[in-house]
CSV table of C-alpha atoms and ligand atoms in Angstrom, one decimal:
chain,number,residue,atom,x,y,z
A,1,MET,CA,-38.7,-40.9,-247.6
A,2,LYS,CA,-37.3,-38.4,-250.1
A,3,LYS,CA,-35.9,-35.1,-248.7
A,4,LEU,CA,-37.2,-32.2,-250.7
A,5,ASP,CA,-36.6,-28.4,-250.2
A,6,MET,CA,-35.3,-27.0,-247.0
A,7,ILE,CA,-38.1,-24.9,-245.3
A,8,TYR,CA,-36.3,-23.8,-242.1
A,9,GLU,CA,-32.8,-23.4,-240.9
A,10,GLY,CA,-32.2,-22.7,-237.2
A,11,LYS,CA,-29.1,-22.5,-235.1
A,12,ALA,CA,-28.9,-26.2,-234.6
A,13,LYS,CA,-31.2,-27.9,-237.1
A,14,ARG,CA,-32.6,-27.8,-240.6
A,15,ILE,CA,-36.1,-28.9,-241.6
A,16,TYR,CA,-36.9,-30.3,-245.0
A,17,ARG,CA,-40.2,-31.0,-246.7
A,18,THR,CA,-40.8,-34.6,-248.0
A,19,GLU,CA,-43.1,-36.2,-250.5
A,20,SER,CA,-45.7,-36.5,-247.8
A,21,GLU,CA,-47.3,-33.2,-246.6
A,22,ASP,CA,-47.6,-34.8,-243.2
A,23,LEU,CA,-43.9,-35.5,-242.7
A,24,TYR,CA,-40.7,-33.5,-242.4
A,25,VAL,CA,-37.1,-34.5,-242.2
A,26,MET,CA,-35.3,-32.8,-239.2
A,27,GLU,CA,-31.5,-32.7,-239.6
A,28,PHE,CA,-29.2,-31.9,-236.7
A,29,LYS,CA,-26.1,-29.7,-237.2
A,30,ASP,CA,-22.9,-29.6,-235.3
A,31,ASP,CA,-23.2,-25.8,-234.9
A,32,ALA,CA,-23.6,-24.5,-231.3
A,33,THR,CA,-24.7,-21.1,-230.1
A,34,ALA,CA,-25.3,-19.7,-226.7
A,35,PHE,CA,-26.5,-16.5,-225.1
A,36,ASN,CA,-29.0,-15.8,-227.9
A,37,GLY,CA,-26.4,-16.4,-230.7
A,38,GLN,CA,-23.7,-14.2,-229.1
A,39,LYS,CA,-21.4,-17.2,-228.6
A,40,ARG,CA,-20.9,-19.4,-231.6
A,41,GLY,CA,-18.9,-22.6,-232.2
A,42,THR,CA,-19.0,-26.2,-233.4
A,43,ILE,CA,-19.2,-29.2,-231.3
A,44,GLU,CA,-17.7,-32.1,-233.3
A,45,GLY,CA,-20.3,-34.9,-233.6
A,46,LYS,CA,-23.1,-33.0,-231.8
A,47,GLY,CA,-25.6,-33.4,-234.7
A,48,GLU,CA,-25.3,-37.2,-234.6
A,49,LEU,CA,-25.4,-37.3,-230.8
A,50,ASN,CA,-28.4,-35.0,-230.4
A,51,ASN,CA,-30.3,-36.9,-233.1
A,52,ASN,CA,-29.8,-40.2,-231.3
A,53,ILE,CA,-30.3,-38.8,-227.8
A,54,SER,CA,-33.6,-37.1,-228.8
A,55,ALA,CA,-34.8,-40.3,-230.4
A,56,VAL,CA,-34.3,-42.3,-227.2
A,57,PHE,CA,-36.2,-39.7,-225.2
A,58,PHE,CA,-39.0,-39.4,-227.7
A,59,GLU,CA,-39.4,-43.2,-227.7
A,60,ILE,CA,-39.6,-43.3,-223.9
A,61,LEU,CA,-42.2,-40.6,-223.9
A,62,GLU,CA,-44.3,-42.3,-226.6
A,63,GLU,CA,-44.2,-45.5,-224.6
A,64,LYS,CA,-45.6,-43.6,-221.7
A,65,GLY,CA,-48.4,-42.2,-223.8
A,66,ILE,CA,-47.0,-38.7,-224.5
A,67,LYS,CA,-47.6,-37.7,-228.1
A,68,THR,CA,-44.5,-36.4,-229.9
A,69,HIS,CA,-43.6,-35.4,-233.4
A,70,PHE,CA,-41.0,-38.3,-233.6
A,71,VAL,CA,-41.6,-40.9,-236.3
A,72,LYS,CA,-38.3,-42.7,-236.8
A,73,LEU,CA,-34.6,-42.2,-237.2
A,74,LEU,CA,-33.5,-41.9,-240.8
A,75,SER,CA,-29.7,-41.6,-240.6
A,76,ASP,CA,-26.9,-40.5,-238.2
A,77,ARG,CA,-28.2,-37.0,-238.1
A,78,GLU,CA,-31.7,-37.1,-239.5
A,79,MET,CA,-35.1,-38.1,-238.1
A,80,LEU,CA,-38.5,-38.3,-239.7
A,81,VAL,CA,-41.0,-36.1,-237.8
A,82,LYS,CA,-44.6,-35.1,-238.1
A,83,ALA,CA,-45.1,-31.8,-240.0
A,84,VAL,CA,-46.1,-29.8,-236.9
A,85,LYS,CA,-46.7,-26.1,-236.8
A,86,ILE,CA,-44.4,-25.0,-233.9
A,87,LEU,CA,-46.0,-22.8,-231.3
A,88,PRO,CA,-43.9,-19.7,-230.7
A,89,LEU,CA,-43.4,-20.7,-227.0
A,90,GLU,CA,-40.6,-22.3,-225.1
A,91,VAL,CA,-41.6,-24.2,-222.0
A,92,ILE,CA,-39.0,-24.6,-219.3
A,93,VAL,CA,-39.4,-27.0,-216.4
A,94,ARG,CA,-36.9,-26.8,-213.5
A,95,ASN,CA,-36.3,-29.1,-210.6
A,96,ILE,CA,-33.1,-27.5,-209.3
A,97,ALA,CA,-32.2,-23.8,-209.5
A,98,ALA,CA,-29.6,-23.2,-212.2
A,99,GLY,CA,-28.8,-20.9,-215.1
A,100,SER,CA,-31.1,-17.9,-215.6
A,101,MET,CA,-33.4,-18.8,-212.7
A,102,ALA,CA,-30.5,-18.9,-210.2
A,103,LYS,CA,-29.2,-15.6,-211.5
A,104,ARG,CA,-32.5,-13.8,-211.7
A,105,LEU,CA,-33.7,-14.8,-208.2
A,106,GLY,CA,-30.3,-14.8,-206.4
A,107,LEU,CA,-30.5,-18.5,-205.7
A,108,GLN,CA,-27.4,-20.6,-205.3
A,109,GLU,CA,-27.0,-22.9,-208.4
A,110,GLY,CA,-27.9,-26.4,-207.2
A,111,THR,CA,-30.6,-25.3,-204.8
A,112,LYS,CA,-33.3,-28.1,-204.9
A,113,LEU,CA,-36.7,-26.5,-205.6
A,114,LYS,CA,-39.6,-27.7,-203.3
A,115,SER,CA,-41.7,-28.3,-206.3
A,116,PRO,CA,-41.0,-28.1,-210.1
A,117,VAL,CA,-41.2,-24.7,-211.7
A,118,LEU,CA,-42.7,-24.1,-215.2
A,119,GLU,CA,-41.8,-21.0,-217.2
A,120,PHE,CA,-43.0,-19.8,-220.6
A,121,CYS,CA,-40.8,-17.8,-222.9
A,122,LEU,CA,-41.8,-16.1,-226.2
A,123,LYS,CA,-39.7,-17.5,-229.0
A,124,SER,CA,-38.1,-14.3,-230.4
A,125,ASP,CA,-34.4,-13.9,-231.3
A,126,GLU,CA,-34.8,-10.1,-231.6
A,127,LEU,CA,-36.3,-9.8,-228.1
A,128,GLY,CA,-34.0,-12.5,-226.6
A,129,ASP,CA,-36.8,-15.0,-225.8
A,130,PRO,CA,-38.5,-12.9,-222.9
A,131,MET,CA,-40.2,-14.8,-220.2
A,132,ILE,CA,-44.0,-14.5,-220.3
A,133,ASN,CA,-46.9,-16.1,-218.4
A,134,ALA,CA,-50.0,-18.0,-219.4
A,135,TYR,CA,-52.0,-14.7,-219.6
A,136,HIS,CA,-49.5,-13.2,-222.1
A,137,ALA,CA,-49.7,-16.4,-224.2
A,138,MET,CA,-53.5,-16.2,-224.3
A,139,ALA,CA,-53.6,-12.4,-224.8
A,140,MET,CA,-51.1,-12.6,-227.6
A,141,ASP,CA,-53.1,-15.5,-229.1
A,142,LEU,CA,-50.2,-17.8,-229.0
A,143,ALA,CA,-52.3,-20.6,-227.6
A,144,THR,CA,-55.8,-21.2,-226.2
A,145,LYS,CA,-56.6,-21.6,-222.5
A,146,GLU,CA,-57.1,-25.4,-223.1
A,147,GLU,CA,-53.9,-25.7,-225.1
A,148,ILE,CA,-52.0,-24.0,-222.3
A,149,ALA,CA,-53.5,-26.3,-219.7
A,150,PHE,CA,-52.6,-29.3,-221.8
A,151,ILE,CA,-49.0,-28.0,-222.4
A,152,GLU,CA,-48.5,-27.5,-218.6
A,153,GLU,CA,-49.9,-30.9,-217.7
A,154,THR,CA,-47.8,-32.6,-220.4
A,155,SER,CA,-44.6,-30.8,-219.5
A,156,PHE,CA,-44.9,-31.9,-215.9
A,157,LYS,CA,-45.6,-35.5,-217.0
A,158,VAL,CA,-42.5,-35.3,-219.3
A,159,ASN,CA,-40.5,-34.1,-216.2
A,160,GLU,CA,-41.7,-37.1,-214.1
A,161,ILE,CA,-41.0,-39.6,-216.9
A,162,LEU,CA,-37.6,-38.4,-217.8
A,163,SER,CA,-36.4,-37.6,-214.3
A,164,ARG,CA,-37.3,-41.2,-213.2
A,165,PHE,CA,-35.6,-42.7,-216.2
A,166,LEU,CA,-32.5,-40.6,-215.9
A,167,ILE,CA,-31.9,-41.1,-212.2
A,168,GLU,CA,-31.6,-44.9,-212.9
A,169,LYS,CA,-28.7,-43.9,-215.2
A,170,ASN,CA,-27.1,-41.7,-212.5
A,171,ILE,CA,-28.2,-38.5,-214.1
A,172,ILE,CA,-30.1,-35.7,-212.4
A,173,LEU,CA,-32.5,-33.8,-214.7
A,174,VAL,CA,-31.9,-30.3,-213.4
A,175,ASP,CA,-34.1,-28.5,-216.0
A,176,PHE,CA,-35.1,-28.6,-219.6
A,177,LYS,CA,-36.9,-26.8,-222.4
A,178,LEU,CA,-39.7,-28.2,-224.5
A,179,GLU,CA,-41.4,-26.9,-227.7
A,180,PHE,CA,-44.8,-28.0,-228.8
A,181,GLY,CA,-46.4,-28.1,-232.3
A,182,ARG,CA,-49.9,-28.4,-233.7
A,183,PHE,CA,-50.7,-31.3,-235.9
A,184,LYS,CA,-54.1,-32.4,-237.1
A,185,GLY,CA,-55.9,-30.8,-234.2
A,186,GLU,CA,-53.5,-32.2,-231.6
A,187,ILE,CA,-50.6,-30.7,-229.6
A,188,LEU,CA,-47.4,-32.7,-229.9
A,189,VAL,CA,-44.0,-32.5,-228.1
A,190,ALA,CA,-41.7,-31.3,-230.9
A,191,ASP,CA,-38.2,-30.0,-231.6
A,192,GLU,CA,-35.5,-31.9,-229.7
A,193,ILE,CA,-34.7,-33.2,-226.2
A,194,SER,CA,-30.9,-33.3,-225.8
A,195,PRO,CA,-27.9,-31.9,-223.9
A,196,ASP,CA,-28.5,-28.7,-225.9
A,197,THR,CA,-31.9,-28.2,-224.3
A,198,CYS,CA,-31.6,-29.9,-220.9
A,199,ARG,CA,-29.3,-29.6,-217.9
A,200,PHE,CA,-28.0,-33.0,-216.9
A,201,TRP,CA,-25.8,-33.5,-213.8
A,202,ASP,CA,-23.9,-36.6,-212.8
A,203,ALA,CA,-25.8,-37.8,-209.7
A,204,LYS,CA,-22.7,-38.7,-207.8
A,205,THR,CA,-20.2,-36.0,-208.8
A,206,MET,CA,-22.6,-33.2,-209.9
A,207,GLU,CA,-20.5,-32.9,-213.0
A,208,LYS,CA,-22.3,-31.0,-215.8
A,209,LEU,CA,-23.0,-33.2,-218.8
A,210,ASP,CA,-24.7,-30.7,-221.1
A,211,LYS,CA,-24.4,-27.5,-223.1
A,212,ASP,CA,-23.2,-25.6,-220.0
A,213,ARG,CA,-19.8,-27.1,-220.8
A,214,PHE,CA,-19.9,-25.1,-224.0
A,215,ARG,CA,-21.5,-22.0,-222.5
A,216,ARG,CA,-19.1,-21.8,-219.7
A,217,ASP,CA,-15.9,-23.1,-221.5
A,218,LEU,CA,-15.6,-26.1,-219.2
A,219,GLY,CA,-14.1,-28.3,-222.0
A,220,ASN,CA,-14.9,-31.9,-222.9
A,221,VAL,CA,-18.2,-30.9,-224.4
A,222,GLU,CA,-18.4,-33.7,-227.0
A,223,GLU,CA,-17.3,-36.3,-224.3
A,224,ALA,CA,-20.2,-35.1,-222.1
A,225,TYR,CA,-22.8,-35.6,-224.9
A,226,LYS,CA,-21.3,-39.0,-225.7
A,227,GLU,CA,-21.5,-39.9,-222.0
A,228,ILE,CA,-25.3,-39.0,-222.0
A,229,LEU,CA,-26.0,-41.2,-225.1
A,230,SER,CA,-24.0,-44.1,-223.7
A,231,ARG,CA,-25.8,-44.0,-220.3
A,232,ILE,CA,-29.3,-43.7,-221.7
A,233,LYS,CA,-28.7,-46.5,-224.2
A,234,SER,CA,-27.2,-48.8,-221.5
A,235,GLN,CA,-29.5,-51.5,-220.2
A,236,ASN,CA,-28.4,-50.8,-216.8
B,301,LIG,O1,-30.8,-20.4,-219.5
B,301,LIG,P1,-31.9,-21.1,-218.6
B,301,LIG,O2,-31.4,-21.4,-217.2
B,301,LIG,O3,-33.2,-20.3,-218.6
B,301,LIG,O4,-32.3,-22.4,-219.3
B,301,LIG,C1,-33.2,-23.4,-218.7
B,301,LIG,C2,-33.2,-24.6,-219.5
B,301,LIG,O5,-33.7,-24.4,-220.8
B,301,LIG,C3,-31.7,-25.2,-219.8
B,301,LIG,O6,-31.8,-26.6,-219.8
B,301,LIG,C4,-31.4,-24.7,-221.2
B,301,LIG,O7,-30.6,-25.6,-221.9
B,301,LIG,C5,-32.8,-24.7,-221.9
B,301,LIG,N1,-33.0,-23.6,-222.9
B,301,LIG,C6,-33.0,-24.0,-224.2
B,301,LIG,N2,-33.2,-23.0,-225.2
B,301,LIG,C7,-33.3,-21.7,-224.8
B,301,LIG,C8,-33.3,-21.3,-223.4
B,301,LIG,C9,-33.1,-22.4,-222.5
B,301,LIG,O8,-33.0,-25.2,-224.6
B,301,LIG,N3,-33.5,-20.8,-225.7
């Protein structure tokens, strides 16, 4: 599939048009940012790792009947995806209090939540991705009531599927962020699912194996991403 002009460049990825109007090429960069772009850096090899990690997760979801934008891997850092129109919403699902939730609600990081929590944020760099609820999303015409219900249901299903898969690999899925896109009348899971967008803790040692190593200057960032890829690729 021939890569044509770049139509979007974000903090961690570039999107290119292709000869088919239904398909884009998504290219993963090594650039890393945190705290809404205030902290910047490069994680050697991150693009390749996140491309391959996301592909594994998208394939697992597709096998379980969750529709995603993933078509196939094209190269070390590129995948072919369906040409979705991304909804300006971030959906966060949490199983354990960490990060912004722990801080905002005064919970100790690591507190197990009695039931999963779903949060919506408005995708806006200028506003720092403020948290909103389903009523805001509908009132601001970001998504319909039916779309919101579908997104919530799908996000909880993704949580179940990935949590179950990961615990077999000795990884706890603490929380994660999803993005969704519209494509030919359907809503698909889009963007990426990687250590940039999830919190992964080692189930035995509770060691962080995700972007918190970069955010909090814990070191061994690339090693953690490599560890995730190697565990999810292992046969068991
Ligand atoms: O920072 P916070 O605790 O709200 O993040 C919750 C989850 O969502 C984490 O896994 C984080 O990596 C992810 N996230 C993301 N992109 C954002 C905000 C959060 O991938 N803009």
